[in-house]
PDB file of C-alpha atoms and ligand atoms in Angstrom:
ATOM      1  CA  MET A   1      78.214 110.842 148.144  1.00 95.00           C
ATOM      2  CA  TYR A   2      80.215 109.194 150.278  1.00 96.00           C
ATOM      3  CA  CYS A   3      83.018 105.987 149.728  1.00 96.00           C
ATOM      4  CA  PRO A   4      81.200 102.824 150.535  1.00 94.00           C
ATOM      5  CA  ARG A   5      85.020 102.061 152.395  1.00 94.00           C
ATOM      6  CA  THR A   6      85.686 105.000 154.309  1.00 93.00           C
ATOM      7  CA  LYS A   7      82.808 107.229 154.277  1.00 94.00           C
ATOM      8  CA  THR A   8      84.948 109.814 153.255  1.00 95.00           C
ATOM      9  CA  PRO A   9      83.372 112.548 150.308  1.00 98.00           C
ATOM     10  CA  LEU A  10      83.637 111.483 147.306  1.00 98.00           C
ATOM     11  CA  LYS A  11      85.524 114.153 144.661  1.00 98.00           C
ATOM     12  CA  LYS A  12      84.253 114.155 141.125  1.00 97.00           C
ATOM     13  CA  VAL A  13      86.809 113.855 138.223  1.00 97.00           C
ATOM     14  CA  ASN A  14      85.961 114.962 135.055  1.00 96.00           C
ATOM     15  CA  VAL A  15      88.545 111.986 132.354  1.00 95.00           C
ATOM     16  CA  GLY A  16      87.935 113.419 128.901  1.00 91.00           C
ATOM     17  CA  ARG A  17      84.022 114.280 129.050  1.00 91.00           C
ATOM     18  CA  VAL A  18      83.186 111.595 131.918  1.00 95.00           C
ATOM     19  CA  SER A  19      82.925 112.208 134.863  1.00 97.00           C
ATOM     20  CA  VAL A  20      84.007 109.888 137.622  1.00 98.00           C
ATOM     21  CA  TYR A  21      83.972 109.968 141.570  1.00 98.00           C
ATOM     22  CA  VAL A  22      87.127 108.702 142.931  1.00 98.00           C
ATOM     23  CA  SER A  23      87.915 108.560 147.082  1.00 96.00           C
ATOM     24  CA  GLU A  24      91.013 109.920 148.226  1.00 96.00           C
ATOM     25  CA  ALA A  25      91.486 108.111 151.285  1.00 95.00           C
ATOM     26  CA  CYS A  26      91.892 105.005 149.252  1.00 94.00           C
ATOM     27  CA  GLY A  27      92.099 104.754 146.203  1.00 95.00           C
ATOM     28  CA  GLY A  28      88.684 103.568 145.421  1.00 96.00           C
ATOM     29  CA  VAL A  29      86.540 104.805 141.791  1.00 97.00           C
ATOM     30  CA  LEU A  30      82.535 105.168 141.462  1.00 98.00           C
ATOM     31  CA  LEU A  31      81.280 104.377 138.245  1.00 97.00           C
ATOM     32  CA  GLU A  32      77.809 105.364 137.114  1.00 96.00           C
ATOM     33  CA  ASN A  33      76.015 102.947 134.855  1.00 93.00           C
ATOM     34  CA  GLN A  34      77.783 102.444 131.039  1.00 90.00           C
ATOM     35  CA  THR A  35      80.962 104.437 131.876  1.00 94.00           C
ATOM     36  CA  LEU A  36      83.102 102.060 133.134  1.00 92.00           C
ATOM     37  CA  LYS A  37      84.133 101.111 129.160  1.00 89.00           C
ATOM     38  CA  ASN A  38      85.788 104.605 129.183  1.00 92.00           C
ATOM     39  CA  PHE A  39      88.061 103.371 130.942  1.00 92.00           C
ATOM     40  CA  GLU A  40      88.672  99.373 130.631  1.00 86.00           C
ATOM     41  CA  CYS A  41      91.244 100.112 127.960  1.00 81.00           C
ATOM     42  CA  PRO A  42      95.274 100.846 129.385  1.00 77.00           C
ATOM     43  CA  SER A  43      95.960 102.271 125.613  1.00 79.00           C
ATOM     44  CA  ASP A  44      92.959 104.336 125.401  1.00 82.00           C
ATOM     45  CA  LYS A  45      93.827 108.143 126.775  1.00 90.00           C
ATOM     46  CA  ARG A  46      91.034 107.900 129.637  1.00 93.00           C
ATOM     47  CA  GLY A  47      92.048 104.901 131.049  1.00 92.00           C
ATOM     48  CA  LYS A  48      95.805 105.225 131.523  1.00 91.00           C
ATOM     49  CA  ALA A  49      94.398 108.383 132.586  1.00 94.00           C
ATOM     50  CA  LEU A  50      92.124 107.682 135.483  1.00 95.00           C
ATOM     51  CA  ALA A  51      94.918 104.938 136.295  1.00 93.00           C
ATOM     52  CA  ASN A  52      97.208 107.571 136.558  1.00 93.00           C
ATOM     53  CA  HIS A  53      95.251 109.773 138.839  1.00 95.00           C
ATOM     54  CA  LEU A  54      93.865 106.634 141.746  1.00 95.00           C
ATOM     55  CA  SER A  55      97.464 105.541 141.917  1.00 93.00           C
ATOM     56  CA  GLN A  56      98.207 108.524 144.057  1.00 94.00           C
ATOM     57  CA  PHE A  57      95.337 107.250 146.529  1.00 94.00           C
ATOM     58  CA  HIS A  58      96.735 104.049 146.918  1.00 86.00           C
ATOM     59  CA  ASN A  59      95.983 102.597 150.211  1.00 82.00           C
ATOM     60  CA  GLU A  60      94.943  99.656 152.541  1.00 80.00           C
ATOM     61  CA  VAL A  61      91.357  99.180 153.135  1.00 76.00           C
ATOM     62  CA  ALA A  62      90.660  96.870 156.134  1.00 72.00           C
ATOM     63  CA  ASP A  63      88.410  94.442 154.873  1.00 82.00           C
ATOM     64  CA  LEU A  64      87.603  93.955 150.894  1.00 80.00           C
ATOM     65  CA  THR A  65      85.643  91.345 151.763  1.00 84.00           C
ATOM     66  CA  GLN A  66      82.902  93.372 153.444  1.00 88.00           C
ATOM     67  CA  ARG A  67      79.936  94.541 150.958  1.00 92.00           C
ATOM     68  CA  VAL A  68      79.777  97.913 150.266  1.00 93.00           C
ATOM     69  CA  SER A  69      76.559  99.917 149.750  1.00 95.00           C
ATOM     70  CA  CYS A  70      75.897 101.879 146.108  1.00 97.00           C
ATOM     71  CA  PRO A  71      77.600 105.626 147.200  1.00 97.00           C
ATOM     72  CA  VAL A  72      74.146 106.736 144.646  1.00 96.00           C
ATOM     73  CA  CYS A  73      71.738 104.854 146.097  1.00 96.00           C
ATOM     74  CA  SER A  74      72.868 104.456 149.720  1.00 83.00           C
ATOM     75  CA  ASP A  75      70.331 101.817 150.997  1.00 88.00           C
ATOM     76  CA  THR A  76      71.403  99.175 148.005  1.00 96.00           C
ATOM     77  CA  VAL A  77      74.025  96.441 148.730  1.00 96.00           C
ATOM     78  CA  MET A  78      76.287  96.329 145.791  1.00 96.00           C
ATOM     79  CA  LEU A  79      76.538  92.500 144.516  1.00 94.00           C
ATOM     80  CA  ARG A  80      80.376  90.824 143.704  1.00 91.00           C
ATOM     81  CA  ARG A  81      80.456  89.862 139.824  1.00 88.00           C
ATOM     82  CA  PHE A  82      83.380  88.726 137.864  1.00 86.00           C
ATOM     83  CA  TYR A  83      84.107  90.954 135.203  1.00 78.00           C
ATOM     84  CA  SER A  84      86.610  89.893 132.462  1.00 65.00           C
ATOM     85  CA  PRO A  85      86.846  88.043 129.693  1.00 62.00           C
ATOM     86  CA  LEU A  86      88.851  85.402 131.629  1.00 63.00           C
ATOM     87  CA  HIS A  87      86.425  85.900 134.977  1.00 65.00           C
ATOM     88  CA  ALA A  88      89.576  87.015 136.546  1.00 74.00           C
ATOM     89  CA  VAL A  89      88.631  90.010 138.704  1.00 79.00           C
ATOM     90  CA  GLU A  90      85.397  90.629 140.290  1.00 85.00           C
ATOM     91  CA  ILE A  91      83.670  94.154 140.447  1.00 91.00           C
ATOM     92  CA  ASP A  92      80.884  95.219 143.108  1.00 95.00           C
ATOM     93  CA  GLU A  93      77.915  96.902 140.625  1.00 95.00           C
ATOM     94  CA  CYS A  94      74.585  98.280 142.204  1.00 97.00           C
ATOM     95  CA  PRO A  95      71.382  96.544 140.829  1.00 95.00           C
ATOM     96  CA  GLY A  96      69.292  99.640 141.666  1.00 96.00           C
ATOM     97  CA  CYS A  97      71.312 101.657 139.271  1.00 97.00           C
ATOM     98  CA  GLY A  98      74.017 100.002 137.713  1.00 96.00           C
ATOM     99  CA  ALA A  99      76.651 102.142 139.083  1.00 97.00           C
ATOM    100  CA  ILE A 100      80.411  99.845 139.549  1.00 96.00           C
ATOM    101  CA  TRP A 101      82.660 100.416 142.423  1.00 96.00           C
ATOM    102  CA  LEU A 102      86.359  99.463 141.712  1.00 95.00           C
ATOM    103  CA  ASP A 103      88.314  99.223 145.073  1.00 93.00           C
ATOM    104  CA  THR A 104      92.031 100.596 144.670  1.00 91.00           C
ATOM    105  CA  GLY A 105      94.111  98.894 142.210  1.00 90.00           C
ATOM    106  CA  GLU A 106      90.756  97.154 140.924  1.00 91.00           C
ATOM    107  CA  LEU A 107      90.812  99.014 137.828  1.00 92.00           C
ATOM    108  CA  GLU A 108      94.087  98.307 137.180  1.00 89.00           C
ATOM    109  CA  LYS A 109      93.719  94.721 136.999  1.00 86.00           C
ATOM    110  CA  LEU A 110      90.722  94.915 134.757  1.00 86.00           C
ATOM    111  CA  GLN A 111      92.901  97.051 132.308  1.00 86.00           C
ATOM    112  CA  SER A 112      95.754  94.158 132.646  1.00 83.00           C
ATOM    113  CA  LEU A 113      93.117  91.380 131.195  1.00 78.00           C
ATOM    114  CA  MET A 114      92.974  93.718 128.015  1.00 75.00           C
ATOM    115  CA  LEU A 115      93.614  92.068 124.939  1.00 68.00           C
ATOM    116  CA  SER A 116      95.440  94.164 122.278  1.00 63.00           C
ATOM    117  CA  GLU A 117      93.282  93.595 118.464  1.00 64.00           C
ATOM    118  CA  LYS A 118      95.790  91.498 117.755  1.00 68.00           C
ATOM    119  CA  ASP A 119      95.741  89.610 120.514  1.00 71.00           C
ATOM    120  CA  ARG A 120      91.875  89.329 119.628  1.00 68.00           C
ATOM    121  CA  ALA A 121      92.749  88.049 116.186  1.00 73.00           C
ATOM    122  CA  ILE A 122      94.387  84.945 117.317  1.00 74.00           C
ATOM    123  CA  LEU A 123      91.674  84.343 119.635  1.00 72.00           C
ATOM    124  CA  ARG A 124      89.196  84.242 117.743  1.00 74.00           C
ATOM    125  CA  HIS A 125      91.777  82.024 115.184  1.00 77.00           C
ATOM    126  CA  GLU A 126      91.708  79.525 118.129  1.00 74.00           C
ATOM    127  CA  LEU A 127      87.880  79.924 119.186  1.00 72.00           C
ATOM    128  CA  MET A 128      87.019  78.513 115.660  1.00 76.00           C
ATOM    129  CA  LYS A 129      89.478  75.762 115.811  1.00 75.00           C
ATOM    130  CA  GLU A 130      88.394  74.433 119.713  1.00 70.00           C
ATOM    131  CA  HIS A 131      84.753  74.917 118.796  1.00 66.00           C
ATOM    132  CA  GLU A 132      84.475  72.945 115.528  1.00 66.00           C
ATOM    133  CA  ARG A 133      86.548  70.182 118.044  1.00 59.00           C
ATOM    134  CA  ILE A 134      83.626  70.487 120.654  1.00 54.00           C
ATOM    135  CA  GLU A 135      80.878  70.116 118.266  1.00 53.00           C
ATOM    136  CA  VAL A 136      82.304  67.218 116.580  1.00 48.00           C
ATOM    137  CA  LYS A 137      83.110  65.286 119.523  1.00 49.00           C
ATOM    138  CA  GLY A 138      79.646  64.621 120.608  1.00 48.00           C
ATOM    139  CA  LEU A 139      77.990  64.349 124.161  1.00 48.00           C
ATOM    140  CA  PRO A 140      79.729  62.947 127.025  1.00 50.00           C
ATOM    141  CA  HIS A 141      78.232  60.426 129.274  1.00 49.00           C
ATOM    142  CA  LYS A 142      79.645  61.055 132.597  1.00 47.00           C
ATOM    143  CA  HIS A 143      77.976  63.178 134.350  1.00 47.00           C
ATOM    144  CA  ASP A 144      80.702  65.308 136.109  1.00 46.00           C
ATOM    145  CA  ASN A 145      82.254  66.089 132.222  1.00 47.00           C
ATOM    146  CA  TRP A 146      78.447  67.720 131.784  1.00 46.00           C
ATOM    147  CA  HIS A 147      79.710  70.047 133.790  1.00 49.00           C
ATOM    148  CA  ARG A 148      83.358  69.867 132.472  1.00 52.00           C
ATOM    149  CA  ARG A 149      81.631  70.582 129.324  1.00 53.00           C
ATOM    150  CA  SER A 150      79.442  73.257 130.133  1.00 56.00           C
ATOM    151  CA  ASP A 151      81.556  75.585 132.080  1.00 60.00           C
ATOM    152  CA  LYS A 152      84.183  75.444 129.080  1.00 59.00           C
ATOM    153  CA  VAL A 153      81.373  76.135 126.710  1.00 60.00           C
ATOM    154  CA  ASP A 154      80.041  79.157 128.910  1.00 63.00           C
ATOM    155  CA  ALA A 155      83.473  80.691 128.505  1.00 65.00           C
ATOM    156  CA  LEU A 156      83.832  80.500 125.272  1.00 63.00           C
ATOM    157  CA  PHE A 157      80.910  82.157 124.864  1.00 61.00           C
ATOM    158  CA  ASP A 158      82.076  85.071 126.685  1.00 65.00           C
ATOM    159  CA  LEU A 159      84.974  85.053 125.192  1.00 64.00           C
ATOM    160  CA  ALA A 160      83.396  85.159 121.704  1.00 64.00           C
ATOM    161  CA  SER A 161      81.368  87.451 123.135  1.00 63.00           C
ATOM    162  CA  TYR A 162      84.091  89.810 124.165  1.00 62.00           C
ATOM    163  CA  ILE A 163      86.125  89.275 121.013  1.00 60.00           C
ATOM    164  CA  THR A 164      83.630  90.413 118.816  1.00 59.00           C
ATOM    165  CA  ASN A 165      82.250  93.387 120.357  1.00 57.00           C
ATOM    166  CA  GLY A 166      84.414  94.097 123.508  1.00 54.00           C
ATOM    167  CA  TRP A 167      83.258  95.509 126.489  1.00 47.00           C
TER     168      TRP A 167
HETATM  169 ZN1  LIG B   1      72.631 102.400 143.043  1.00 78.67          ZN
END
């Protein structure tokens, strides 16, 4: 398989018992379907090990806005989507095989947004209070308020699922 940014061969690296595919040319990494969850927590040994490993290869990539093709499926263009409880990080995901491509530095960005158990407990509590407040407020009348309200509710649901299940 080849790096979708630099077209150089990806190097298979085993972290714990999980295989990932590293671009030593740009510091990007390919994670096969469902394997990102092993690395997103910075307090987890595997997450730390992979971030350390990738940090040796950090390199400027000419144009990060350019769409990448899936290194596994090759003819499938990966989709850009948000991945984080706060929607702050975008990642590339293959609609065919579910592989995820992280550009240089993106794993650290994801990890920096992960919360500790204590933070989760605090948020869970805040979320309950916030949810009650929205329930009793009733429906807003103005159209633009609808948008704001439903965005907020969506964000709360995302957060709730993150807090309850992790990723
Ligand atoms: Zn694919």
